[in-house]
Amino acid sequence: MTVTTAGQLPDAMHDVIVVGAGVVGSAIARELARHRLRTAFVDASHDVGNGTSKANTAILHTGFDAVPGSLESRLVRDGQRRLSAYAAETGIPLEPLGALLVAWDPEQLAALPALAAKAERNGYHDARLIGADEVREREPHLGPGVLGALDVPGESIICPWTTTLAYATQAVRSGVDLHLNCRVESISSAATHHELATSRGLLRTRYLVNAAGLYADELDRELGHGDFTVTPRRGQLIVYDKLARDLVSHILLPVPTALGKGVLVSPTVYGNVMLGPTAEDLDDKEATGSTAEGLAFLREEGRRIIPELVEEEVTAVYAGLRSATEHDDYRIRAHARQRYIAVGGIRSTGLTASMAIAAYVTGLLADAGLDLGEARELKPVRMPYIGEACPRPYQRADLIAADPEYGTIVCHCERVSRGEIRDALDSTVPPGSLDGLRRRTRARGGRCQGFYCGPAVRALFEAREVSR
């Protein structure tokens, strides 16, 4: 197993290279690890899941509102089943809270029966219409004007950071190479293989999978195709302090629009409450900053949905870019003669569908001529638990008795121990930055945003970097 962030790349012919180490690329790498192939996945960033995958609404969808008959609908349903089981196996934080699709005016109320029928066509049969009184009983802090809702009990919240990291960890431990800080700059294709000129040197592969997220369209054009154009859709979000958690029990969804699912209010697996996202189509694929206008819009929406929420303290704001295209479905295409699979237009449902996308792409590779050989079971992995639904290390006397480092708190806001930070820094896929460490442990992610623990966390991170 190899994770590289600098230095010379291997001079070897790969069977498959996956470009992109977000949640989808990492899931594909993990699925390919089930076959005895020489596989690698590469990313321009210094960490896995450092693009769209790190900044989303962290919901495990049922697919009730997908376009019926679409590839997205099929893969989201399959992916939800796969990821639910995988989360239980690996320790990914997941909480099945259920969702309420809330109607605030007569037009939205009139749209709910069609959404319930759409859920049925998508194979989801548990959605039901409920009246205003039941909505109020279940969510007493909602603002005035609620007329009814569509109850979707299968929707869940999940940790997107641990999900991507679990895929990457299992792939690497099973023999897949991971090359970070490795931007693909150009591709040339010969009769038998592709040559990828990267920022760290040359890579060669017989088959190529493009899971480059926001940049998937550019890579697709590099291979001579133009099936889709990615227009980054910015979603700004506000994260409220844990003291707001009692204000909401479900994922509160709006009636969706053509631009997306709209502004929601949702608990997180870390004990906070999240408000967002916006939906702003941009030209700049690096524009991940928040704006005063966007945050003001979210606060206005939040005041309408749960008036008390906007009076709570804000822990953080962030923005992510979704890979929107001109199409209303995923753009997963096999170019068999070219031994190339494009995985584009994977929007907000990509986290949910990731394992199903990986299985589908692996099947496309086989159809394109790749001899997969016999599949094998992967050795299970167990990830550090960073959610709030189960005991954390600082709460476990058995862990602390065996190793007092788990009882030595470094980040008091999020109650992160020195032992957890040490484990993350020594892990199979270690963090490449302090933000990466935060995503693995929650250190510096609390209400003070590292004001108190920042120097101590930085010292631990830099000491580990020096020792490598």
XYZ file of C-alpha atoms in Angstrom, residues 136-418:
283
model
C -46.392 21.188 14.634
C -46.453 18.334 17.124
C -43.254 16.868 15.690
C -41.470 20.200 15.150
C -42.869 22.711 17.669
C -40.257 25.396 16.913
C -41.298 25.890 13.288
C -42.318 29.376 12.271
C -45.906 30.430 11.519
C -47.675 29.446 8.339
C -47.039 25.699 8.104
C -49.825 24.036 6.119
C -48.618 20.431 5.939
C -45.675 18.278 4.950
C -44.496 15.175 3.178
C -43.011 12.800 5.738
C -39.956 10.939 4.387
C -38.807 8.706 7.255
C -35.853 7.139 5.432
C -33.690 10.256 5.107
C -30.562 10.266 7.304
C -27.635 12.460 8.257
C -24.094 11.131 7.801
C -20.458 12.178 8.146
C -19.168 12.896 4.627
C -15.572 13.267 5.824
C -15.358 9.817 7.398
C -17.112 8.266 4.389
C -14.499 9.450 1.895
C -11.680 8.596 4.277
C -13.043 5.084 4.871
C -13.148 4.382 1.122
C -9.619 5.695 0.622
C -8.250 3.865 3.655
C -9.712 0.538 2.580
C -8.489 1.011 -0.980
C -4.926 1.810 0.109
C -4.792 -1.030 2.639
C -5.940 -3.364 -0.141
C -3.088 -2.423 -2.445
C -4.276 0.638 -4.383
C -1.763 3.489 -4.716
C -2.870 7.008 -3.784
C -0.919 9.942 -5.233
C -1.768 13.374 -3.801
C -0.477 16.784 -4.888
C -0.658 15.180 -8.309
C -2.515 17.412 -10.766
C -3.189 15.918 -14.197
C -1.962 18.528 -16.664
C -2.429 16.721 -19.975
C -3.287 13.290 -21.374
C -2.076 11.550 -24.508
C -3.580 8.291 -25.697
C -1.818 5.535 -27.629
C -3.198 2.309 -29.071
C -2.747 0.391 -25.831
C -2.598 2.920 -23.024
C -2.935 6.490 -21.770
C -0.080 8.682 -20.578
C -0.912 11.241 -17.914
C 1.481 14.147 -17.552
C 1.061 15.272 -13.958
C 2.606 17.921 -11.757
C 4.757 15.144 -10.284
C 5.725 13.280 -13.429
C 4.350 10.699 -15.844
C 1.794 7.968 -15.144
C 0.738 5.252 -17.571
C -2.456 3.240 -17.558
C -4.419 0.919 -19.807
C -7.809 2.167 -18.557
C -8.741 5.612 -17.276
C -11.623 6.760 -15.059
C -12.415 10.478 -14.901
C -13.928 11.300 -11.495
C -12.466 14.800 -11.361
C -15.598 16.529 -10.047
C -15.652 20.201 -10.951
C -12.922 19.571 -13.515
C -14.416 16.446 -15.073
C -15.593 18.361 -18.143
C -12.092 19.711 -18.799
C -10.596 16.241 -18.569
C -13.365 14.909 -20.806
C -12.476 17.473 -23.467
C -8.817 16.514 -23.095
C -9.891 13.026 -24.205
C -11.732 14.451 -27.227
C -15.293 14.546 -25.900
C -17.773 17.249 -24.962
C -20.671 15.421 -23.354
C -21.214 17.978 -20.595
C -20.086 21.301 -19.168
C -19.696 21.787 -15.433
C -21.113 25.038 -14.093
C -20.067 25.295 -10.437
C -23.089 25.843 -8.233
C -22.091 27.445 -4.958
C -23.898 26.438 -1.806
C -23.251 28.606 1.244
C -24.160 27.210 4.651
C -24.313 28.394 8.258
C -23.474 26.061 11.139
C -25.076 26.904 14.484
C -23.766 26.025 17.922
C -24.722 22.793 19.662
C -27.042 24.747 21.971
C -29.412 25.015 18.974
C -29.708 21.236 18.581
C -32.954 20.952 20.579
C -34.723 23.254 18.123
C -35.025 20.627 15.381
C -35.641 16.877 15.340
C -35.839 16.105 11.615
C -34.214 17.188 8.371
C -36.497 20.066 7.329
C -36.672 20.269 3.550
C -38.355 22.853 1.336
C -40.411 22.052 -1.716
C -37.670 21.769 -4.383
C -37.149 24.154 -7.286
C -35.439 23.828 -10.670
C -32.154 25.008 -9.099
C -32.058 22.362 -6.424
C -33.487 21.180 -3.157
C -33.515 24.688 -1.684
C -32.678 25.891 1.812
C -32.974 23.267 4.519
C -32.475 23.098 8.248
C -30.793 19.939 9.457
C -29.013 18.585 12.493
C -25.500 17.279 11.922
C -23.922 14.121 13.289
C -21.557 16.389 15.248
C -24.396 17.891 17.296
C -24.782 21.214 15.469
C -27.594 22.579 13.314
C -26.981 23.513 9.690
C -28.853 26.066 7.578
C -28.462 26.190 3.795
C -27.444 25.918 1.061
C -27.765 28.738 -1.397
C -27.726 27.845 -5.105
C -25.582 30.262 -7.136
C -24.339 29.332 -10.605
C -20.837 30.726 -11.096
C -18.008 30.765 -13.630
C -15.178 30.378 -11.128
C -14.416 26.807 -9.982
C -12.380 28.157 -7.063
C -15.040 30.523 -5.655
C -15.643 28.816 -2.316
C -15.884 31.990 -0.259
C -19.009 33.062 1.594
C -20.706 36.362 0.793
C -22.618 38.859 2.896
C -25.561 38.611 0.501
C -25.647 34.816 0.659
C -25.489 34.689 4.443
C -28.161 37.391 4.769
C -30.424 35.354 2.486
C -29.877 32.245 4.606
C -30.645 34.093 7.821
C -33.867 35.411 6.300
C -34.862 31.883 5.279
C -33.853 30.517 8.673
C -35.946 33.142 10.475
C -38.969 32.015 8.469
C -38.382 28.292 9.062
C -37.289 28.332 12.742
C -37.313 31.887 14.113
C -35.375 30.959 17.256
C -32.534 29.453 15.226
C -31.115 32.730 13.950
C -30.791 33.986 17.523
C -28.389 31.150 18.322
C -24.617 31.520 18.072
C -22.948 30.709 14.760
C -20.063 28.255 14.955
C -18.948 28.455 11.324
C -19.918 29.396 7.788
C -18.659 27.632 4.696
C -19.379 27.179 1.015
C -19.082 24.282 -1.376
C -19.316 24.015 -5.154
C -21.563 21.372 -6.703
C -20.795 19.953 -10.145
C -23.937 21.083 -11.933
C -24.258 20.513 -15.678
C -26.786 21.330 -18.382
C -28.287 17.851 -17.920
C -30.757 16.638 -15.258
C -28.957 13.325 -14.758
C -25.505 11.991 -14.024
C -23.182 11.956 -17.042
C -21.511 8.571 -16.682
C -20.324 7.438 -20.107
C -18.122 4.588 -21.290
C -15.897 5.129 -24.332
C -14.948 1.485 -24.782
C -12.573 1.817 -27.730
C -10.689 4.478 -25.836
C -10.711 2.466 -22.571
C -12.078 5.545 -20.824
C -15.003 6.126 -18.440
C -16.306 9.639 -17.744
C -18.052 10.163 -14.402
C -19.462 13.680 -14.615
C -22.340 15.766 -13.292
C -22.352 14.064 -9.900
C -24.259 16.584 -7.839
C -25.399 16.682 -4.202
C -26.586 13.070 -4.287
C -23.086 11.805 -5.122
C -22.302 11.033 -1.479
C -25.356 8.783 -1.223
C -24.805 7.133 -4.598
C -21.022 6.766 -4.298
C -20.822 3.013 -3.696
C -23.410 2.277 -6.381
C -21.587 4.570 -8.833
C -18.399 2.632 -8.086
C -20.036 -0.708 -8.817
C -21.603 0.677 -12.002
C -18.295 2.116 -13.253
C -16.509 -1.162 -12.536
C -19.100 -2.935 -14.655
C -18.531 -0.434 -17.473
C -14.793 -1.124 -17.311
C -15.466 -4.835 -17.667
C -17.766 -4.176 -20.628
C -14.971 -2.086 -22.178
C -12.615 -5.066 -22.075
C -10.898 -4.908 -18.680
C -10.371 -8.406 -17.296
C -11.379 -7.964 -13.664
C -10.680 -11.513 -12.616
C -12.352 -12.982 -9.570
C -13.558 -10.510 -6.951
C -12.320 -10.830 -3.371
C -13.655 -9.668 -0.062
C -11.791 -6.697 1.359
C -10.440 -6.760 4.879
C -12.833 -4.641 6.959
C -11.776 -1.266 8.319
C -13.035 0.465 11.445
C -12.871 4.243 11.413
C -12.498 6.572 14.412
C -15.969 7.706 15.494
C -16.384 11.483 15.468
C -20.170 11.758 15.767
C -22.299 12.355 18.857
C -24.723 9.407 18.735
C -22.194 6.931 20.199
C -19.575 7.362 22.940
C -16.479 9.326 21.986
C -13.025 8.323 23.298
C -13.076 10.840 26.180
C -16.236 9.075 27.451
C -14.787 5.554 27.349
C -13.096 4.499 30.556
C -11.774 1.320 28.913
C -9.849 3.280 26.283
C -8.508 5.764 28.782
C -7.406 2.988 31.144
C -5.483 1.322 28.319
C -4.074 4.608 26.978
C -4.365 7.806 29.060
C -3.841 9.906 25.912
C -7.550 9.340 25.155
C -8.360 11.154 28.379
C -6.105 14.134 27.669
C -8.340 16.740 26.030
C -6.681 19.098 23.565
C -9.737 20.686 21.888
C -12.223 21.429 24.671
C -15.033 22.763 22.444
C -15.270 19.457 20.568
C -13.724 17.301 23.330
C -10.971 15.899 21.130
C -8.220 13.979 22.892
C -4.518 13.888 22.262
